[in-house]
CSV table of C-alpha atoms and ligand atoms in Angstrom, one decimal:
chain,number,residue,atom,x,y,z
A,1,UNK,CA,34.8,63.2,13.0
A,2,UNK,CA,37.7,64.9,14.6
A,3,UNK,CA,40.2,66.7,12.3
A,4,UNK,CA,43.9,66.8,13.0
A,5,UNK,CA,43.9,70.5,13.9
A,6,UNK,CA,41.3,73.2,14.3
A,7,UNK,CA,42.2,76.9,14.1
A,8,UNK,CA,39.2,78.3,15.9
A,9,UNK,CA,37.6,81.6,16.9
A,10,UNK,CA,39.2,83.8,14.3
A,11,UNK,CA,38.0,86.0,11.4
A,12,UNK,CA,38.9,84.5,8.1
A,13,UNK,CA,39.8,87.1,5.5
A,14,UNK,CA,39.1,86.6,1.8
A,15,UNK,CA,39.3,89.1,-1.0
A,16,UNK,CA,35.5,89.3,-1.2
A,17,UNK,CA,34.4,88.7,2.4
A,18,UNK,CA,35.4,88.2,6.0
A,19,UNK,CA,33.9,85.3,7.8
A,20,UNK,CA,33.8,84.3,11.5
A,21,UNK,CA,34.8,80.7,11.0
A,22,UNK,CA,36.9,77.8,12.2
A,23,UNK,CA,39.4,76.2,9.8
A,24,UNK,CA,40.0,72.4,10.1
A,25,UNK,CA,43.2,70.9,8.9
A,26,UNK,CA,43.9,67.3,8.0
A,27,UNK,CA,47.5,66.4,7.2
A,28,UNK,CA,48.9,69.1,4.9
A,29,UNK,CA,45.6,70.4,3.6
A,30,UNK,CA,42.6,72.5,4.7
A,31,UNK,CA,39.8,70.1,5.3
A,32,UNK,CA,36.9,72.5,5.9
A,33,UNK,CA,36.0,76.1,6.8
A,34,UNK,CA,32.8,76.3,8.8
A,35,UNK,CA,30.9,78.3,11.3
A,36,UNK,CA,32.3,78.3,14.8
A,37,UNK,CA,31.4,75.2,16.7
A,38,UNK,CA,30.6,73.0,13.7
A,39,UNK,CA,34.0,71.4,13.5
A,40,UNK,CA,36.2,69.7,16.0
A,41,UNK,CA,39.9,68.9,16.1
A,42,UNK,CA,42.4,66.7,18.0
A,43,UNK,CA,44.5,69.8,18.5
A,44,UNK,CA,43.4,73.4,18.7
A,45,UNK,CA,44.9,76.8,17.8
A,46,UNK,CA,43.0,79.6,19.4
A,47,UNK,CA,42.7,82.5,17.0
A,48,UNK,CA,40.2,84.5,18.9
A,49,UNK,CA,40.7,88.2,18.6
A,50,UNK,CA,42.8,87.5,15.5
A,51,UNK,CA,42.5,87.4,11.8
A,52,UNK,CA,43.2,84.2,9.9
A,53,UNK,CA,44.9,85.1,6.6
A,54,UNK,CA,46.1,82.8,3.8
A,55,UNK,CA,49.8,82.2,4.0
A,56,UNK,CA,51.3,85.1,2.1
A,57,UNK,CA,52.9,84.6,-1.3
A,58,UNK,CA,55.9,86.8,-2.0
A,59,UNK,CA,56.4,86.9,-5.8
A,60,UNK,CA,59.7,88.9,-5.6
A,61,UNK,CA,62.8,87.9,-3.7
A,62,UNK,CA,66.6,87.6,-4.3
A,63,UNK,CA,68.2,84.9,-2.1
A,64,UNK,CA,71.7,85.5,-3.4
A,65,UNK,CA,73.0,88.4,-1.2
A,66,UNK,CA,73.0,88.5,2.6
A,67,UNK,CA,70.2,86.0,2.8
A,68,UNK,CA,70.3,82.6,1.1
A,69,UNK,CA,67.1,80.6,0.5
A,70,UNK,CA,67.3,79.1,4.0
A,71,UNK,CA,67.7,82.4,5.9
A,72,UNK,CA,65.3,84.2,3.6
A,73,UNK,CA,62.6,81.6,4.0
A,74,UNK,CA,63.0,81.8,7.8
A,75,UNK,CA,62.7,85.6,7.8
A,76,UNK,CA,59.8,85.3,5.5
A,77,UNK,CA,58.1,82.8,7.8
A,78,UNK,CA,58.2,85.4,10.7
A,79,UNK,CA,56.4,87.8,8.3
A,80,UNK,CA,53.7,85.3,7.5
A,81,UNK,CA,55.1,84.5,4.0
A,82,UNK,CA,54.7,80.8,3.3
A,83,UNK,CA,55.3,80.7,-0.5
A,84,UNK,CA,58.1,82.5,-2.2
A,85,UNK,CA,58.9,83.0,-5.9
A,86,UNK,CA,62.7,83.6,-6.0
A,87,UNK,CA,64.5,85.2,-9.0
A,88,UNK,CA,67.2,82.8,-10.4
A,89,UNK,CA,69.5,85.1,-12.3
A,90,UNK,CA,71.7,83.8,-15.1
A,91,UNK,CA,74.4,86.4,-15.5
A,92,UNK,CA,76.3,86.8,-18.8
A,93,UNK,CA,78.2,83.7,-19.5
A,94,UNK,CA,76.0,81.5,-17.3
A,95,UNK,CA,73.4,79.0,-18.4
A,96,UNK,CA,69.8,79.8,-17.4
A,97,UNK,CA,69.0,76.1,-16.9
A,98,UNK,CA,72.1,75.5,-14.8
A,99,UNK,CA,71.2,78.5,-12.5
A,100,UNK,CA,67.6,77.3,-12.2
A,101,UNK,CA,68.8,73.8,-11.3
A,102,UNK,CA,71.2,75.2,-8.7
A,103,UNK,CA,68.6,77.4,-7.0
A,104,UNK,CA,66.0,74.6,-7.0
A,105,UNK,CA,68.5,72.2,-5.4
A,106,UNK,CA,69.4,74.9,-2.8
A,107,UNK,CA,65.7,75.5,-2.1
A,108,UNK,CA,65.0,71.8,-1.7
A,109,UNK,CA,67.8,71.5,0.7
A,110,UNK,CA,67.3,74.7,2.7
A,111,UNK,CA,63.9,76.3,2.3
A,112,UNK,CA,61.5,75.9,5.2
A,113,UNK,CA,58.6,76.8,3.0
A,114,UNK,CA,57.3,76.1,-0.5
A,115,UNK,CA,59.0,78.0,-3.3
A,116,UNK,CA,58.9,78.6,-7.1
A,117,UNK,CA,61.4,80.3,-9.4
A,118,UNK,CA,61.4,83.0,-12.0
A,119,UNK,CA,64.2,82.9,-14.5
A,120,UNK,CA,66.4,86.0,-15.0
A,121,UNK,CA,67.9,86.8,-18.4
A,122,UNK,CA,71.0,89.0,-18.6
A,123,UNK,CA,72.5,87.9,-21.9
A,124,UNK,CA,69.1,87.6,-23.4
A,125,UNK,CA,70.0,86.9,-27.1
A,126,UNK,CA,71.9,83.9,-26.0
A,127,UNK,CA,69.9,82.7,-23.0
A,128,UNK,CA,66.5,83.0,-24.6
A,129,UNK,CA,67.3,79.7,-26.3
A,130,UNK,CA,66.9,78.1,-22.9
A,131,UNK,CA,63.4,79.4,-22.4
A,132,UNK,CA,61.6,76.2,-23.7
A,133,UNK,CA,63.8,74.1,-21.4
A,134,UNK,CA,62.9,76.3,-18.5
A,135,UNK,CA,59.2,75.7,-19.1
A,136,UNK,CA,59.9,71.9,-19.0
A,137,UNK,CA,61.4,72.5,-15.5
A,138,UNK,CA,58.3,74.3,-14.3
A,139,UNK,CA,59.6,77.9,-14.6
A,140,UNK,CA,57.3,80.0,-16.7
A,141,UNK,CA,58.1,83.7,-15.8
A,142,UNK,CA,61.3,85.5,-17.0
A,143,UNK,CA,62.8,88.7,-15.8
A,144,UNK,CA,64.6,91.1,-18.1
A,145,UNK,CA,66.0,94.6,-17.4
A,146,UNK,CA,65.6,97.7,-19.4
A,147,UNK,CA,68.1,99.4,-17.2
A,148,UNK,CA,71.7,98.9,-15.8
A,149,UNK,CA,73.5,98.8,-19.1
A,150,UNK,CA,76.7,99.7,-17.2
A,151,UNK,CA,76.4,96.4,-15.3
A,152,UNK,CA,75.7,94.6,-18.5
A,153,UNK,CA,72.3,93.7,-17.3
A,154,UNK,CA,70.3,95.5,-19.9
A,155,UNK,CA,68.2,93.8,-22.5
A,156,UNK,CA,67.6,95.9,-25.7
A,157,UNK,CA,64.3,96.0,-27.5
A,158,UNK,CA,65.3,93.5,-30.2
A,159,UNK,CA,66.3,90.9,-27.7
A,160,UNK,CA,63.3,91.6,-25.6
A,161,UNK,CA,61.0,91.1,-28.5
A,162,UNK,CA,62.6,87.8,-29.4
A,163,UNK,CA,62.4,86.6,-25.8
A,164,UNK,CA,58.8,87.7,-25.4
A,165,UNK,CA,58.0,86.0,-28.7
A,166,UNK,CA,59.3,82.7,-27.2
A,167,UNK,CA,57.7,83.3,-23.8
A,168,UNK,CA,54.4,84.2,-25.4
A,169,UNK,CA,54.3,81.2,-27.6
A,170,UNK,CA,54.8,78.9,-24.6
A,171,UNK,CA,52.1,80.7,-22.6
A,172,UNK,CA,54.3,82.3,-20.0
A,173,UNK,CA,54.9,85.7,-18.5
A,174,UNK,CA,57.7,88.3,-19.0
A,175,UNK,CA,58.7,90.3,-15.8
A,176,UNK,CA,60.3,93.5,-16.8
A,177,UNK,CA,62.3,96.0,-14.8
A,178,UNK,CA,60.9,98.9,-16.6
A,179,UNK,CA,63.1,102.1,-16.6
A,180,UNK,CA,64.6,104.0,-19.5
A,181,UNK,CA,68.1,102.7,-18.8
A,182,UNK,CA,70.3,104.5,-21.2
A,183,UNK,CA,68.9,107.9,-20.4
A,184,UNK,CA,69.4,107.2,-16.7
A,185,UNK,CA,73.0,106.2,-17.5
A,186,UNK,CA,73.5,109.6,-19.2
A,187,UNK,CA,72.0,111.4,-16.2
A,188,UNK,CA,74.3,109.5,-13.9
A,189,UNK,CA,77.3,110.4,-16.0
A,190,UNK,CA,76.3,114.1,-16.0
A,191,UNK,CA,76.0,114.1,-12.2
A,192,UNK,CA,79.4,112.3,-11.9
A,193,UNK,CA,80.9,115.0,-14.1
A,194,UNK,CA,79.4,117.7,-11.9
A,195,UNK,CA,80.7,115.8,-8.8
A,196,UNK,CA,77.1,115.9,-7.5
A,197,UNK,CA,76.0,114.5,-4.2
A,198,UNK,CA,74.3,111.3,-5.3
A,199,UNK,CA,72.5,110.8,-2.0
A,200,UNK,CA,71.0,114.2,-2.3
A,201,UNK,CA,70.1,113.8,-6.0
A,202,UNK,CA,69.2,110.1,-6.1
A,203,UNK,CA,65.7,110.7,-7.4
A,204,UNK,CA,67.1,112.3,-10.5
A,205,UNK,CA,68.7,108.9,-11.4
A,206,UNK,CA,65.5,107.0,-11.1
A,207,UNK,CA,62.8,109.4,-12.3
A,208,UNK,CA,59.1,108.7,-12.5
A,209,UNK,CA,59.1,109.5,-16.2
A,210,UNK,CA,61.7,106.8,-16.9
A,211,UNK,CA,59.5,104.3,-15.2
A,212,UNK,CA,56.5,105.4,-17.1
A,213,UNK,CA,58.4,105.2,-20.4
A,214,UNK,CA,59.8,101.8,-19.5
A,215,UNK,CA,56.4,100.4,-18.7
A,216,UNK,CA,54.9,101.7,-21.9
A,217,UNK,CA,57.7,100.3,-24.0
A,218,UNK,CA,57.8,96.9,-22.3
A,219,UNK,CA,54.1,96.3,-22.4
A,220,UNK,CA,53.9,97.5,-26.0
A,221,UNK,CA,56.5,95.0,-27.1
A,222,UNK,CA,54.6,92.4,-25.1
A,223,UNK,CA,51.4,93.3,-27.0
A,224,UNK,CA,53.2,93.0,-30.3
A,225,UNK,CA,54.6,89.6,-29.4
A,226,UNK,CA,51.4,88.2,-27.7
A,227,UNK,CA,53.2,88.0,-24.4
A,228,UNK,CA,51.7,89.1,-21.1
A,229,UNK,CA,53.9,91.4,-19.0
A,230,UNK,CA,54.3,91.7,-15.2
A,231,UNK,CA,55.8,94.9,-13.9
A,232,UNK,CA,57.6,94.4,-10.6
A,233,UNK,CA,58.2,97.2,-8.1
A,234,UNK,CA,56.0,100.0,-9.5
A,235,UNK,CA,57.2,103.1,-7.7
A,236,UNK,CA,55.5,106.2,-9.2
A,237,UNK,CA,52.2,107.9,-10.0
A,238,UNK,CA,53.5,108.4,-13.6
A,239,UNK,CA,54.0,104.6,-13.9
A,240,UNK,CA,50.5,104.0,-12.6
A,241,UNK,CA,49.1,106.4,-15.1
A,242,UNK,CA,50.6,104.4,-18.0
A,243,UNK,CA,49.4,101.1,-16.5
A,244,UNK,CA,45.9,102.6,-16.4
A,245,UNK,CA,46.2,103.7,-20.0
A,246,UNK,CA,47.4,100.3,-21.1
A,247,UNK,CA,44.7,98.4,-19.2
A,248,UNK,CA,42.0,100.5,-20.8
A,249,UNK,CA,43.3,99.2,-24.1
A,250,UNK,CA,43.1,95.6,-23.0
A,251,UNK,CA,46.8,95.0,-22.6
A,252,UNK,CA,47.7,91.8,-20.7
A,253,UNK,CA,49.5,93.5,-17.9
A,254,UNK,CA,50.0,92.7,-14.2
A,255,UNK,CA,51.6,95.2,-11.8
A,256,UNK,CA,53.3,94.8,-8.4
A,257,UNK,CA,54.5,97.3,-5.8
A,258,UNK,CA,56.5,96.7,-2.7
A,259,UNK,CA,56.2,97.7,1.0
A,260,UNK,CA,59.1,100.2,0.8
A,261,UNK,CA,57.2,102.3,-1.8
A,262,UNK,CA,54.0,102.1,0.3
A,263,UNK,CA,55.6,102.9,3.7
A,264,UNK,CA,58.4,105.3,3.0
A,265,UNK,CA,59.5,108.4,1.0
A,266,UNK,CA,62.9,109.4,-0.2
A,267,UNK,CA,62.6,112.5,2.0
A,268,UNK,CA,62.4,110.3,5.1
A,269,UNK,CA,65.2,108.1,4.0
A,270,UNK,CA,67.8,110.7,2.9
A,271,UNK,CA,69.6,110.7,6.2
A,272,UNK,CA,70.2,107.0,6.0
A,273,UNK,CA,72.5,107.2,3.0
A,274,UNK,CA,73.2,104.0,1.1
A,275,UNK,CA,70.8,101.9,3.2
A,276,UNK,CA,67.9,103.5,1.4
A,277,UNK,CA,69.3,103.0,-2.1
A,278,UNK,CA,66.9,100.6,-3.8
A,279,UNK,CA,66.0,100.4,-7.5
A,280,UNK,CA,63.7,101.9,-8.6
A,281,UNK,CA,64.1,104.7,-6.1
A,282,UNK,CA,61.6,105.2,-3.3
A,283,UNK,CA,60.0,108.4,-4.5
A,284,UNK,CA,57.7,111.1,-3.0
A,285,UNK,CA,54.7,111.3,-0.7
A,286,UNK,CA,52.5,112.0,-3.8
A,287,UNK,CA,53.8,108.8,-5.4
A,288,UNK,CA,53.2,106.8,-2.1
A,289,UNK,CA,49.6,108.0,-1.9
A,290,UNK,CA,49.0,107.2,-5.6
A,291,UNK,CA,50.3,103.7,-5.0
A,292,UNK,CA,47.9,103.1,-2.1
A,293,UNK,CA,45.0,104.3,-4.2
A,294,UNK,CA,46.0,101.9,-7.0
A,295,UNK,CA,46.4,99.1,-4.5
A,296,UNK,CA,42.9,99.8,-3.2
A,297,UNK,CA,41.3,100.2,-6.6
A,298,UNK,CA,42.8,97.0,-8.2
A,299,UNK,CA,45.0,98.8,-10.6
A,300,UNK,CA,47.9,97.1,-8.8
A,301,UNK,CA,47.7,93.3,-8.6
A,302,UNK,CA,50.3,92.3,-6.1
A,303,UNK,CA,52.6,93.4,-3.4
A,304,UNK,CA,56.0,91.7,-3.3
A,305,UNK,CA,59.0,92.4,-1.1
A,306,UNK,CA,61.9,92.7,-3.5
A,307,UNK,CA,63.9,91.4,-0.5
A,308,UNK,CA,67.5,91.9,-1.5
A,309,UNK,CA,69.6,93.0,1.5
A,310,UNK,CA,73.3,93.7,0.9
A,311,UNK,CA,76.1,94.6,3.3
A,312,UNK,CA,75.8,98.4,3.3
A,313,UNK,CA,76.6,101.3,5.7
A,314,UNK,CA,75.1,104.7,6.1
A,315,UNK,CA,78.4,106.3,5.4
A,316,UNK,CA,79.6,104.4,2.3
A,317,UNK,CA,79.9,106.1,-1.2
A,318,UNK,CA,76.3,106.3,-2.3
A,319,UNK,CA,77.0,106.1,-6.0
A,320,UNK,CA,79.0,102.9,-5.6
A,321,UNK,CA,76.6,101.3,-3.1
A,322,UNK,CA,74.5,98.4,-4.2
A,323,UNK,CA,70.7,98.5,-4.6
A,324,UNK,CA,68.4,96.6,-2.2
A,325,UNK,CA,67.0,96.3,1.3
A,326,UNK,CA,65.5,93.7,3.7
A,327,UNK,CA,61.7,93.7,3.3
A,328,UNK,CA,60.1,90.3,3.5
A,329,UNK,CA,59.6,90.1,7.3
A,330,UNK,CA,58.0,93.5,7.6
A,331,UNK,CA,55.9,93.4,4.5
A,332,UNK,CA,52.6,92.3,6.1
A,333,UNK,CA,52.9,94.6,9.1
A,334,UNK,CA,53.8,97.6,6.9
A,335,UNK,CA,50.9,96.9,4.5
A,336,UNK,CA,48.6,96.5,7.5
A,337,UNK,CA,49.7,99.6,9.4
A,338,UNK,CA,50.0,102.1,6.5
A,339,UNK,CA,47.3,100.5,4.4
A,340,UNK,CA,44.5,98.8,6.3
A,341,UNK,CA,44.8,100.7,9.6
A,342,UNK,CA,45.1,104.0,7.8
A,343,UNK,CA,41.9,103.3,5.9
A,344,UNK,CA,43.7,103.2,2.5
A,345,UNK,CA,42.8,99.6,1.6
A,346,UNK,CA,40.5,97.0,3.2
A,347,UNK,CA,41.8,93.9,4.9
A,348,UNK,CA,40.1,92.1,2.0
A,349,UNK,CA,42.2,93.9,-0.5
A,350,UNK,CA,45.3,93.1,1.5
A,351,UNK,CA,44.4,89.4,1.2
A,352,UNK,CA,44.1,89.8,-2.6
A,353,UNK,CA,47.3,91.8,-3.0
A,354,UNK,CA,49.4,89.6,-0.6
A,355,UNK,CA,48.2,86.1,-1.5
A,356,UNK,CA,45.4,85.4,-3.9
A,357,UNK,CA,46.5,87.5,-6.9
A,358,UNK,CA,50.0,86.2,-6.9
A,359,UNK,CA,48.7,82.6,-6.7
A,360,UNK,CA,46.5,83.2,-9.7
A,361,UNK,CA,49.0,85.2,-11.8
A,362,UNK,CA,51.7,82.6,-11.3
A,363,UNK,CA,49.4,79.6,-11.6
A,364,UNK,CA,49.8,78.4,-8.0
A,365,UNK,CA,46.0,78.5,-7.3
A,366,UNK,CA,43.9,76.8,-6.0
A,367,UNK,CA,46.6,75.1,-4.0
A,368,UNK,CA,47.9,78.4,-2.7
A,369,UNK,CA,46.4,81.9,-2.0
A,370,UNK,CA,43.0,81.3,-0.2
A,371,UNK,CA,41.8,79.7,3.0
A,372,UNK,CA,39.7,77.1,1.2
A,373,UNK,CA,39.0,73.4,1.6
A,374,UNK,CA,41.5,71.4,-0.5
A,375,UNK,CA,44.2,74.1,-0.4
A,376,UNK,CA,47.5,73.7,1.4
A,377,UNK,CA,47.1,74.5,5.1
A,378,UNK,CA,49.2,77.7,4.9
A,379,UNK,CA,47.7,80.1,7.4
A,380,UNK,CA,48.7,83.2,9.3
A,381,UNK,CA,47.1,84.1,12.7
A,382,UNK,CA,47.5,87.9,12.8
A,383,UNK,CA,46.6,90.1,15.6
A,384,UNK,CA,45.4,93.4,14.0
A,385,UNK,CA,45.5,95.3,17.2
A,386,UNK,CA,48.9,94.6,18.7
A,387,UNK,CA,51.3,97.5,18.6
A,388,UNK,CA,55.0,96.9,18.3
A,389,UNK,CA,58.2,98.6,17.1
A,390,UNK,CA,60.2,97.5,14.1
A,391,UNK,CA,63.9,97.0,14.8
A,392,UNK,CA,66.6,95.3,12.8
A,393,UNK,CA,67.7,93.4,15.8
A,394,UNK,CA,64.2,91.9,16.1
A,395,UNK,CA,64.3,90.5,12.6
A,396,UNK,CA,65.5,87.1,11.5
A,397,UNK,CA,67.2,88.1,8.2
A,398,UNK,CA,71.0,88.4,8.1
A,399,UNK,CA,70.6,92.1,7.3
A,400,UNK,CA,71.7,94.3,10.2
A,401,UNK,CA,69.4,97.2,9.3
A,402,UNK,CA,65.8,97.8,8.4
A,403,UNK,CA,64.4,100.8,6.5
A,404,UNK,CA,61.5,100.8,9.0
A,405,UNK,CA,63.8,100.9,12.0
A,406,UNK,CA,62.0,102.5,15.0
A,407,UNK,CA,58.6,102.6,13.2
A,408,UNK,CA,55.7,101.9,15.6
A,409,UNK,CA,53.1,99.8,13.8
A,410,UNK,CA,49.9,98.1,14.9
A,411,UNK,CA,49.3,94.5,13.7
A,412,UNK,CA,51.5,91.5,14.4
A,413,UNK,CA,52.0,88.0,13.1
A,414,UNK,CA,51.3,85.6,16.0
A,415,UNK,CA,51.4,82.1,14.4
A,416,UNK,CA,52.2,80.8,11.0
A,417,UNK,CA,51.3,77.4,9.6
A,418,UNK,CA,52.7,75.9,6.4
A,419,UNK,CA,51.4,72.6,5.1
A,420,UNK,CA,49.4,72.1,8.3
A,421,UNK,CA,52.5,72.4,10.6
A,422,UNK,CA,53.4,75.3,12.8
A,423,UNK,CA,56.2,77.2,11.2
A,424,UNK,CA,56.3,80.1,13.7
A,425,UNK,CA,54.7,80.3,17.1
A,426,UNK,CA,55.2,83.8,18.5
A,427,UNK,CA,59.0,84.2,18.7
A,428,UNK,CA,59.6,80.5,18.3
A,429,UNK,CA,60.7,79.1,14.9
A,430,UNK,CA,59.5,75.6,14.4
A,431,UNK,CA,60.3,75.2,10.7
A,432,UNK,CA,62.7,72.8,9.2
A,433,UNK,CA,65.2,73.5,6.5
A,434,UNK,CA,64.4,71.5,3.4
A,435,UNK,CA,60.7,70.9,4.2
A,436,UNK,CA,59.7,73.3,1.5
A,437,UNK,CA,58.8,71.9,-1.9
A,438,UNK,CA,59.6,73.3,-5.3
A,439,UNK,CA,56.3,74.4,-7.0
A,440,UNK,CA,56.1,74.5,-10.8
A,441,UNK,CA,54.3,77.6,-12.0
A,442,UNK,CA,51.9,78.3,-14.8
A,443,UNK,CA,52.4,82.0,-15.1
A,444,UNK,CA,50.3,84.1,-17.4
A,445,UNK,CA,47.5,81.5,-17.5
A,446,UNK,CA,45.9,82.6,-14.3
A,447,UNK,CA,42.6,84.2,-13.9
A,448,UNK,CA,44.0,87.6,-13.1
A,449,UNK,CA,43.1,90.7,-15.0
A,450,UNK,CA,44.2,90.7,-18.7
B,501,ZN,ZN1,64.1,92.8,-7.4
């Protein structure tokens, strides 16, 4: 029997193995994975010399700044990302359910790839009442901030405990921006009083100790409330030490880092002013190496992009500048080049960190996250040997800069399939706005580590 499509001649990468195999697709699903020559297809995609990876899952994006869902999903597609979990933020005075509804509608109209949503609570005491309603909509993970009190984004421990109680009872997951917010605010005020150069002293306003304390406090409240906790964008060795400590005690804790923390240091970014301002701050070389070690050892579960580009310039006032950078399109090449090629993690670990683990943690498996019969035919044909240079002008985000500008990397996305259709073929975009479907999640019930 001839399948609709055959991706042939590649090496298929799984977290536990690498197989020389052909992948057959019927309709939107993977029909079979088998030894070369065993399957046939009406159409062929030649993957010889390339790796076949599962379509990446990006568990951390913000489609509300320069990129909306349509442009973000397009930029993501060029980076091999075929499933995105966006943060839908309900700011003070807004309704969580209304914001979730709006973002879902925007995604269904504009996303070229499948997507899910996290809720974001800013007025947590009030908005927590909407948590059960969010579960009914298929949203089961909720972000809260321990920092940014000046922006009125901070959730205090009482409100966090109450929200985690509700989330835990429903079987969901709390995603916590973990930094000691009020101490950071004091440090900022002290630097302001000194008229300090914020670009020069940025790391003092996002110190590793603040991350470590935030993680310990967030996960401890989660343990008290029976609520698993997901820590996005872990940036420091101190933070990792606390994660290790909590894991050893059986805490239900998942941890994510991002390509900017794995590929860059603040020392390298200093000259680029506000462009390099992201929260938490990109830290030191020792932190970067510790993050790689944790990615390779399984201490870190996922890599997400935290894609949140804003209109910024190198020259603008660093203190007033917004946090965030464009990351989704370069995530896979950066992880590959600085991780796999540098011998810091295996290609198999990359498949776990960039796809399978997020699928499991957010309850999108077995439909997403692995190249397996029955799963959605979301595939990346990746040439691990092709050298190229990252430039902002070569990207498809609306951002006009990249923190990786001029970096020469080896490993390039060649073709991307989503739901059995070519989304990207070399430089050509073949996706369609609105083809992406909303995916309900079942966060916190996955088979990830407890
Ligand atoms: Zn973020």
